[in-house]
Every structure is written in structure tokens, then in C-alpha cells.
Short mmCIF file of C-alpha atoms in Angstrom, two decimals:
data_model
loop_
_atom_site.label_atom_id
_atom_site.label_comp_id
_atom_site.label_asym_id
_atom_site.label_seq_id
_atom_site.Cartn_x
_atom_site.Cartn_y
_atom_site.Cartn_z
CA MET A 802 177.12 43.93 75.08
CA SER A 803 180.64 44.63 76.56
CA ARG A 804 183.70 43.78 74.68
CA LEU A 805 184.54 41.13 77.30
CA HIS A 806 181.27 39.52 76.83
CA GLN A 807 181.68 39.55 73.00
CA ASN A 808 185.04 38.03 73.27
CA ARG A 809 183.69 35.14 75.49
CA ILE A 810 181.09 34.43 73.04
CA ALA A 811 183.68 34.40 70.23
CA ASP A 812 185.88 31.95 72.25
CA PHE A 813 182.96 29.57 72.55
CA GLN A 814 182.09 29.86 68.66
CA GLU A 815 185.61 29.12 67.85
CA VAL A 816 185.80 25.98 69.93
CA LEU A 817 182.28 24.83 68.86
CA GLY A 818 182.97 25.64 65.27
CA GLU A 819 185.66 23.12 64.84
CA PRO A 820 184.89 19.78 63.12
CA THR A 821 185.90 18.07 66.43
CA VAL A 822 185.24 19.83 69.52
CA ALA A 823 188.19 20.16 71.92
CA LEU A 824 186.57 18.98 75.19
CA ALA A 825 189.31 20.07 77.31
CA LYS A 826 189.10 23.59 75.93
CA LEU A 827 185.33 23.49 76.03
CA ARG A 828 185.32 22.33 79.74
CA GLU A 829 187.70 25.25 80.73
CA LEU A 830 185.44 27.93 79.02
CA CYS A 831 182.14 26.35 80.50
CA PHE A 832 183.71 26.29 83.91
CA SER A 833 183.58 30.01 84.26
CA GLY A 834 180.03 30.15 82.98
CA ILE A 835 178.32 29.83 79.64
CA PRO A 836 176.72 32.81 77.76
CA PHE A 837 172.97 32.33 77.03
CA ASP A 838 173.48 34.11 73.63
CA GLY A 839 172.84 32.02 70.59
CA GLY A 840 172.01 28.78 72.34
CA LEU A 841 175.53 28.28 73.60
CA ARG A 842 174.54 26.92 76.99
CA CYS A 843 172.10 24.44 75.50
CA LEU A 844 174.58 23.21 73.03
CA CYS A 845 177.51 23.06 75.57
CA TRP A 846 175.27 21.13 78.14
CA LYS A 847 174.32 18.53 75.57
CA ILE A 848 178.04 17.95 74.86
CA LEU A 849 178.98 17.92 78.51
CA LEU A 850 176.29 15.52 79.39
CA ASN A 851 177.58 13.12 76.71
CA TYR A 852 174.34 13.69 74.54
CA LEU A 853 176.09 15.10 71.72
CA PRO A 854 179.40 13.59 70.42
CA LEU A 855 182.49 15.69 69.94
CA GLU A 856 182.27 15.25 66.00
CA LYS A 857 179.91 17.80 64.64
CA ALA A 858 179.21 15.78 61.64
CA LEU A 859 177.42 13.25 63.74
CA TRP A 860 175.11 15.67 65.44
CA SER A 861 172.33 15.84 62.95
CA SER A 862 171.91 12.04 62.40
CA LEU A 863 172.29 11.33 66.16
CA LEU A 864 169.55 13.98 67.09
CA LYS A 865 167.08 12.55 64.55
CA LYS A 866 167.73 9.09 65.92
CA GLN A 867 167.37 9.98 69.49
CA ARG A 868 164.11 12.14 69.00
CA ASP A 869 162.58 9.35 66.99
CA LEU A 870 163.53 6.79 69.81
CA TYR A 871 161.94 9.24 72.21
CA SER A 872 158.60 9.12 70.41
CA GLN A 873 158.96 5.25 70.30
CA PHE A 874 159.53 5.24 74.02
CA LEU A 875 156.32 7.12 74.59
CA LYS A 876 154.23 4.67 72.55
CA GLU A 877 155.63 1.77 74.37
CA MET A 878 156.09 3.01 78.01
CA ILE A 879 153.39 5.79 78.49
CA ILE A 880 150.43 4.52 76.22
CA GLN A 881 148.13 1.98 77.38
CA PRO A 882 148.91 -1.67 76.28
CA GLY A 883 147.75 -2.56 72.66
CA ILE A 884 145.67 0.68 72.78
CA ALA A 885 142.19 0.07 71.11
CA LYS A 886 140.70 2.29 68.40
CA ALA A 887 137.22 0.75 68.76
CA ASN A 888 135.54 3.92 67.36
CA LEU A 889 137.42 3.42 64.24
CA GLY A 890 136.12 -0.18 63.94
CA VAL A 891 139.43 -1.77 64.92
CA SER A 892 139.06 -4.75 67.17
CA ARG A 893 140.48 -4.72 70.69
CA GLU A 894 143.93 -6.11 70.68
CA ASP A 895 144.76 -4.86 74.32
CA VAL A 896 142.17 -7.37 75.93
CA THR A 897 142.87 -11.04 75.32
CA LEU A 898 141.96 -14.33 77.08
CA GLU A 899 145.56 -14.45 78.47
CA ASP A 900 145.83 -10.88 79.44
CA HIS A 901 143.22 -8.34 80.47
CA PRO A 902 142.75 -5.48 82.89
CA LEU A 903 141.75 -7.97 85.87
CA ASN A 904 144.77 -10.19 85.27
CA PRO A 905 146.85 -10.13 88.66
CA SER A 906 149.74 -11.90 87.24
CA PRO A 907 153.14 -9.99 87.62
CA ASP A 908 153.94 -10.62 84.06
CA SER A 909 150.56 -9.05 82.86
CA ARG A 910 151.29 -5.85 80.83
CA TRP A 911 148.03 -4.59 82.32
CA ASN A 912 149.12 -5.15 85.89
CA THR A 913 152.37 -3.30 85.21
CA TYR A 914 150.23 -0.45 83.43
CA PHE A 915 148.04 0.06 86.52
CA LYS A 916 151.13 -0.06 88.90
CA ASP A 917 152.88 2.58 86.60
CA ASN A 918 149.58 4.74 86.85
CA GLU A 919 150.37 5.22 90.62
CA VAL A 920 154.04 6.36 90.02
CA LEU A 921 152.78 8.59 87.23
CA LEU A 922 150.46 10.26 89.65
CA GLN A 923 153.10 11.05 92.15
CA ILE A 924 155.27 12.24 89.24
CA ASP A 925 152.34 14.62 88.32
CA LYS A 926 152.11 15.96 91.89
CA ASP A 927 155.93 16.67 92.05
CA VAL A 928 155.80 18.25 88.65
CA ARG A 929 152.93 20.67 89.81
CA ARG A 930 154.97 21.72 92.79
CA LEU A 931 158.19 22.56 90.55
CA TYR A 932 158.82 26.31 90.59
CA PRO A 933 155.27 27.42 91.34
CA ASP A 934 156.36 31.08 91.37
CA MET A 935 157.82 31.01 87.81
CA ALA A 936 155.48 31.74 84.91
CA PHE A 937 157.40 29.40 82.53
CA PHE A 938 156.52 26.45 84.47
CA GLN A 939 152.90 27.44 84.90
CA ARG A 940 152.05 28.02 81.30
CA PRO A 941 151.84 25.58 78.26
CA THR A 942 154.93 24.89 76.28
CA ASP A 943 155.26 26.35 72.93
CA TYR A 944 155.90 22.83 71.59
CA PRO A 945 153.53 20.35 73.24
CA CYS A 946 154.12 16.82 72.54
CA LEU A 947 150.98 15.86 70.80
CA LEU A 948 151.28 12.21 71.11
CA VAL A 949 150.50 12.57 74.85
CA LEU A 950 148.50 15.62 74.92
CA ASP A 951 146.23 16.04 71.90
CA PRO A 952 142.76 14.78 72.68
CA GLN A 953 142.38 13.82 68.94
CA SER A 954 145.44 11.49 69.03
CA GLU A 955 144.78 7.83 68.34
CA PHE A 956 146.62 7.09 71.53
CA GLU A 957 145.48 7.66 75.17
CA THR A 958 146.65 10.98 76.25
CA LEU A 959 148.78 11.47 79.24
CA ARG A 960 146.79 14.00 80.80
CA ARG A 961 143.54 11.85 80.59
CA ARG A 962 145.42 9.02 81.97
CA VAL A 963 146.46 11.07 85.09
CA GLU A 964 142.96 12.53 85.46
CA GLN A 965 141.15 9.04 85.30
CA THR A 966 143.73 7.40 87.78
CA THR A 967 143.01 7.08 91.40
CA LEU A 968 145.66 6.07 94.03
CA LYS A 969 144.94 3.07 95.93
CA ALA A 970 144.89 3.38 99.62
CA GLN A 971 148.49 1.92 99.92
CA PRO A 972 151.04 4.92 99.17
CA VAL A 973 153.24 4.65 96.11
CA ALA A 974 156.56 2.95 96.99
CA ARG A 975 159.40 5.75 96.57
CA SER A 976 162.63 3.94 97.17
CA ARG A 977 166.03 5.43 96.72
CA SER A 978 166.64 3.17 93.83
CA GLY A 979 163.55 4.18 91.97
CA LEU A 980 161.25 7.20 92.15
CA THR A 981 162.82 9.64 94.67
CA ASN A 982 161.60 13.02 95.89
CA GLY A 983 163.40 15.67 94.07
CA MET A 984 164.22 14.11 90.71
CA ASN A 985 161.84 16.75 89.18
CA GLU A 986 164.20 19.39 90.62
CA ILE A 987 166.92 18.01 88.45
CA VAL A 988 164.68 17.76 85.31
CA GLY A 989 163.49 21.39 85.81
CA PRO A 990 166.64 23.27 84.90
CA LEU A 991 167.38 20.96 82.11
CA TYR A 992 164.17 21.41 80.60
CA TYR A 993 163.93 25.14 81.25
CA THR A 994 167.33 25.70 79.60
CA PHE A 995 166.44 23.48 76.44
CA ALA A 996 162.97 24.94 76.13
CA THR A 997 164.36 28.57 76.22
CA ASP A 998 166.92 27.85 73.53
CA PRO A 999 166.66 30.80 70.93
CA ASN A 1000 167.18 28.14 68.22
CA SER A 1001 163.59 27.20 67.53
CA GLU A 1002 164.69 24.06 65.59
CA TRP A 1003 166.15 22.66 68.83
CA LYS A 1004 163.79 24.26 71.20
CA GLU A 1005 160.97 22.15 69.48
CA HIS A 1006 162.65 19.07 70.77
CA ALA A 1007 163.40 20.21 74.23
CA GLU A 1008 161.39 17.37 75.75
CA ALA A 1009 163.13 14.65 73.97
CA ASP A 1010 166.67 16.25 74.54
CA THR A 1011 165.85 16.87 78.19
CA PHE A 1012 165.00 13.11 78.54
CA PHE A 1013 168.18 11.83 77.29
CA CYS A 1014 170.36 14.51 79.08
CA PHE A 1015 168.56 13.79 82.31
CA THR A 1016 169.10 9.97 81.75
CA ASN A 1017 172.78 10.69 81.19
CA LEU A 1018 173.06 12.88 84.16
CA MET A 1019 171.32 10.35 86.50
CA ALA A 1020 173.51 7.59 85.30
CA GLU A 1021 176.53 9.45 86.52
CA ILE A 1022 174.83 10.35 89.98
CA ARG A 1023 172.87 7.27 90.55
CA ASP A 1024 175.10 5.95 93.15
CA ASN A 1025 173.74 8.85 95.48
CA PHE A 1026 170.34 7.05 95.28
CA ILE A 1027 171.32 3.59 95.82
CA LYS A 1028 171.23 2.73 99.64
CA SER A 1029 173.41 -0.37 99.38
CA LEU A 1030 176.25 1.81 98.29
CA ASP A 1031 176.09 4.47 100.95
CA ASP A 1032 179.24 3.66 102.71
CA SER A 1033 181.28 2.91 99.74
CA GLN A 1034 183.48 5.46 98.08
CA CYS A 1035 180.98 6.14 95.56
CA GLY A 1036 178.04 6.37 97.95
CA ILE A 1037 176.37 9.40 99.41
CA THR A 1038 177.60 8.90 102.97
CA TYR A 1039 181.27 8.91 102.01
CA LYS A 1040 180.63 12.12 99.94
CA MET A 1041 178.76 13.86 102.93
CA GLU A 1042 181.76 12.91 105.14
CA LYS A 1043 184.02 14.13 102.38
CA VAL A 1044 182.43 17.56 102.67
CA TYR A 1045 183.35 17.55 106.39
CA SER A 1046 186.81 16.36 106.09
CA THR A 1047 187.33 19.06 103.53
CA LEU A 1048 186.01 21.55 105.91
CA LYS A 1049 188.14 20.21 108.80
CA GLU A 1050 191.13 20.84 106.46
CA LYS A 1051 190.30 24.24 105.50
CA ASP A 1052 188.55 25.76 108.51
CA VAL A 1053 189.05 23.60 111.59
CA GLU A 1054 187.29 25.97 113.94
CA LEU A 1055 184.16 25.81 112.09
CA TYR A 1056 184.43 22.05 111.65
CA LEU A 1057 184.68 21.77 115.48
CA LYS A 1058 181.77 24.14 116.08
CA LEU A 1059 179.57 21.89 113.98
CA GLN A 1060 180.86 18.76 115.59
CA GLU A 1061 180.37 20.26 119.01
CA GLN A 1062 176.69 20.95 118.13
CA ASN A 1063 176.31 17.40 116.69
CA ILE A 1064 175.25 18.94 113.31
CA LYS A 1065 175.85 15.91 110.98
CA PRO A 1066 176.25 16.49 107.26
CA GLN A 1067 173.22 14.16 106.76
CA PHE A 1068 170.80 16.96 108.14
CA PHE A 1069 171.72 19.28 105.10
CA ALA A 1070 174.35 18.04 102.64
CA PHE A 1071 172.32 14.95 101.55
CA ARG A 1072 170.03 17.36 99.79
CA TRP A 1073 172.82 19.45 98.55
CA LEU A 1074 174.68 16.59 97.05
CA THR A 1075 171.77 14.46 95.57
CA LEU A 1076 169.94 17.42 93.99
CA LEU A 1077 173.03 19.32 92.89
CA LEU A 1078 172.01 22.41 95.03
CA SER A 1079 168.80 22.86 92.74
CA GLN A 1080 166.80 23.60 95.92
CA GLU A 1081 169.19 25.91 97.51
CA PHE A 1082 169.33 28.68 95.06
CA LEU A 1083 167.11 30.55 92.45
CA LEU A 1084 166.95 28.90 89.12
CA PRO A 1085 169.32 31.35 87.37
CA ASP A 1086 171.91 30.69 89.88
CA VAL A 1087 171.37 26.91 89.81
CA ILE A 1088 171.94 27.03 86.06
CA ARG A 1089 175.16 29.03 86.56
CA ILE A 1090 176.35 26.43 89.26
CA TRP A 1091 175.58 23.82 86.82
CA ASP A 1092 177.91 25.13 84.24
CA SER A 1093 180.81 24.57 86.48
CA LEU A 1094 179.53 21.22 87.74
CA PHE A 1095 179.05 19.73 84.26
CA ALA A 1096 182.27 21.03 83.21
CA ASP A 1097 184.04 19.22 86.03
CA ALA A 1098 186.31 16.62 84.24
CA LYS A 1099 186.25 14.61 87.56
CA ARG A 1100 182.47 14.71 87.31
CA PHE A 1101 181.06 16.46 90.31
CA ASP A 1102 184.13 16.45 92.65
CA PHE A 1103 183.83 20.26 92.55
CA LEU A 1104 180.26 19.92 93.98
CA LEU A 1105 182.03 18.78 97.25
CA LEU A 1106 184.06 21.87 97.22
CA VAL A 1107 181.19 24.18 96.43
CA CYS A 1108 179.30 22.59 99.54
CA CYS A 1109 182.49 23.21 101.62
CA ALA A 1110 182.47 26.87 100.32
CA MET A 1111 178.94 27.40 101.18
CA LEU A 1112 179.78 26.56 104.77
CA THR A 1113 182.81 28.75 104.95
CA LEU A 1114 181.04 31.82 103.59
CA ILE A 1115 178.51 31.69 106.45
CA ARG A 1116 181.01 30.83 109.08
CA ASP A 1117 180.52 33.98 111.27
CA GLN A 1118 176.69 33.15 111.51
CA LEU A 1119 177.40 29.45 112.26
CA LEU A 1120 180.17 30.33 114.89
CA GLU A 1121 177.62 32.53 116.64
CA GLY A 1122 174.48 30.44 116.32
CA ASP A 1123 173.31 27.63 118.36
CA PHE A 1124 171.96 24.26 117.18
CA THR A 1125 168.55 25.48 116.27
CA LEU A 1126 169.66 28.58 114.45
CA ASN A 1127 172.46 26.73 112.60
CA MET A 1128 170.18 24.04 111.47
CA ARG A 1129 167.77 26.52 110.24
CA LEU A 1130 170.56 28.38 108.35
CA LEU A 1131 171.88 25.09 106.81
CA GLN A 1132 168.51 23.76 105.77
CA ASP A 1133 167.40 27.09 104.37
CA TYR A 1134 170.68 28.58 102.92
CA PRO A 1135 170.56 32.37 102.74
CA ILE A 1136 170.42 34.21 99.46
CA SER A 1137 174.07 34.57 98.38
CA ASP A 1138 176.17 35.56 95.39
CA VAL A 1139 176.88 32.22 93.67
CA HIS A 1140 179.81 33.81 91.90
CA LEU A 1141 181.52 34.23 95.23
CA ILE A 1142 180.70 30.68 96.29
CA LEU A 1143 182.13 29.32 93.03
CA LYS A 1144 185.06 31.56 93.44
CA LYS A 1145 185.73 30.26 96.86
CA ALA A 1146 185.40 26.76 95.67
CA LYS A 1147 187.83 27.17 93.00
CA GLU A 1148 190.32 28.62 95.65
CA LEU A 1149 189.72 25.48 97.74
CA GLN A 1150 190.47 23.35 94.68
CA ASP A 1151 193.69 25.31 93.78
CA SER A 1152 194.81 25.09 97.41
CA LYS A 1153 194.91 21.15 97.23
#
């Protein structure tokens, strides 16, 4: 381990060792990349995503509360309504005269349960497609959630529910204000980071911690998924146009070339922005980019500059290419050095 790396770890440990974490200093350190050593990234992300408070004395009680709450969520939201334990001689509480599996009423818990099953199946398909070439995502976790996986559990297991559910002829509704393609791409890097935490005590609760960090993250970027806000200053259309307006300011020649070819930012920047570049780079590079994005005090304004930097760093290819070649290039961004992209984005930020 180099002296420089040791010094960086020491800087993080100093900030995180204080009774109250200095957020501005932590952001500054994280922006330049967080060392994996000692679970630093896991801890920093939880603070930056507002899962852990700045006061260290509150961490233990909050984590216990949130993890208990997650277990309760599983029982209430995933498990079959009033699940019966008939084999234990317990009377069925999930089937009553007022509410039963054939009840078509919108207020029926069973009706909601069956609709949720359809969404659950689509989520299962998305999850199975997540990083198929990475062994981590293809093997069982070290700490499975027994509540939803253990066949001996008194509750219905999530796996059994998926296997026994069949989609109806009508496809699952997937609106931009509900289940959306690619949300699994946002969950993936979070879960991978937390589930590889060298601290086994925290690693054990990676699933619960991922749920709450994902919830907080989606609360911050949800405007990108709400169609009615597209043209507002917090909507996705405005942000895509902001990428182009920044490009026009920094590289007018490239901007005019894309305009001439009628290559609209919607053709590529929609995915870049909504999924925080998670589909454009290899997972280690995505995680490094997210160090900077999560550390952004203005909450993802830096992402717009990263997208602009990505365009300028392939400007020569774009200037030489025709519409077809350039569309292929933008929709399948070439393997690149993300450190160079982040450096360029920081230069664009500093030049404002």
C-alpha cells in the first residue's frame, strides 16, 4: 500500500472518527474517490445518502430500528395476506366472508396481492438480467433473508411466490411513476457495495441497508421518472437540454455537429441521467463515478457535467462520424478511463 493511499485512508478515518461527522469535509474527500479499505465506502455512502446521521452516537440505535422496520415491511408487503398456518392447526385468517382470493373489489387485500404478484414477476426477470457475467450476482448471498427464502419459514417464501405465479395475458403496467426499466441497475451497485463490506456485522444487513439507501436515492432522483414534470426545471427533459446547453458553451463545434445530424439528447442522455450511468460502464467504474455523484453538494448537478465530459472526450469520433455511427457510439459508449472523464467534468465545473 502506497504512502499516498495510507494518507487518504487516514484522512477518512479522521473525519469519520469525530463524534459529529463534518459533512463538507467528507464530501470533499469522497468526491475524489473513496478507498474500499475497512468498509469506508459503505459507511460514506450511507452518510451521503442520508441513511446515517452525522452524529455517530445515533448510528447503533438507528440501524437497529431500520433493520427491524425492514423485517416488518417484508411481513406486511411481501407475505400473503393473513398467511395461514393450517399445518400447525391454526385457523385460516386470510380467507373471510368479506375478503377472499376471488374478491374483485379494489379494496381487497387479496386483489392487491395478486396485482403485486405480476409486478413481482417482472422485478424477478429484471434482477436475473442484472450483471449476468458477474459471479457475485449469480451465486447465493452469504446472508440470505430467511424470512423470504427459508422453506421452513412460517411465512410464504418469496421464491415460492415467484415460481407459483403466472402472468396474465395483459402485460404488467410499467409507468414512469411506478416500476421502471432499469431500477435494478440502480439497486445493483448499492447492494454489491454493501454486501462486500469487510465488516461482517454490517455485511449481514446489506439487504436492509440497500433498501433504505435506494429509497433515499430514488426520493432525490424521482423527478426524472415523473412524466408530468418532464418540462419543469426539475424534470428529465430540462436536464437533458442542460447537457446540450453546457456542451454548446464548452464545445460549440461538437454541439453544432450533433444538431446538424438531428441527434437529440433524448436518444442517449435519458438513460445516462435516469440510471446514473450505471449501464454505460463496468461496475467498478460505476461505483467510482457514484463516489463523486453522491458527494455532490448540489445533488447530481455534477452528473450533467460528467455527461458533457463524456461527449467532449469522444469529440473526434463524433465529428468524423455520420448519424448511424454516432448514434451507435452514444448508445454504446466506448470503454474509457472514468478518472479522465471525472477530471474533465471537474474542469468544466471549475471553469463556470
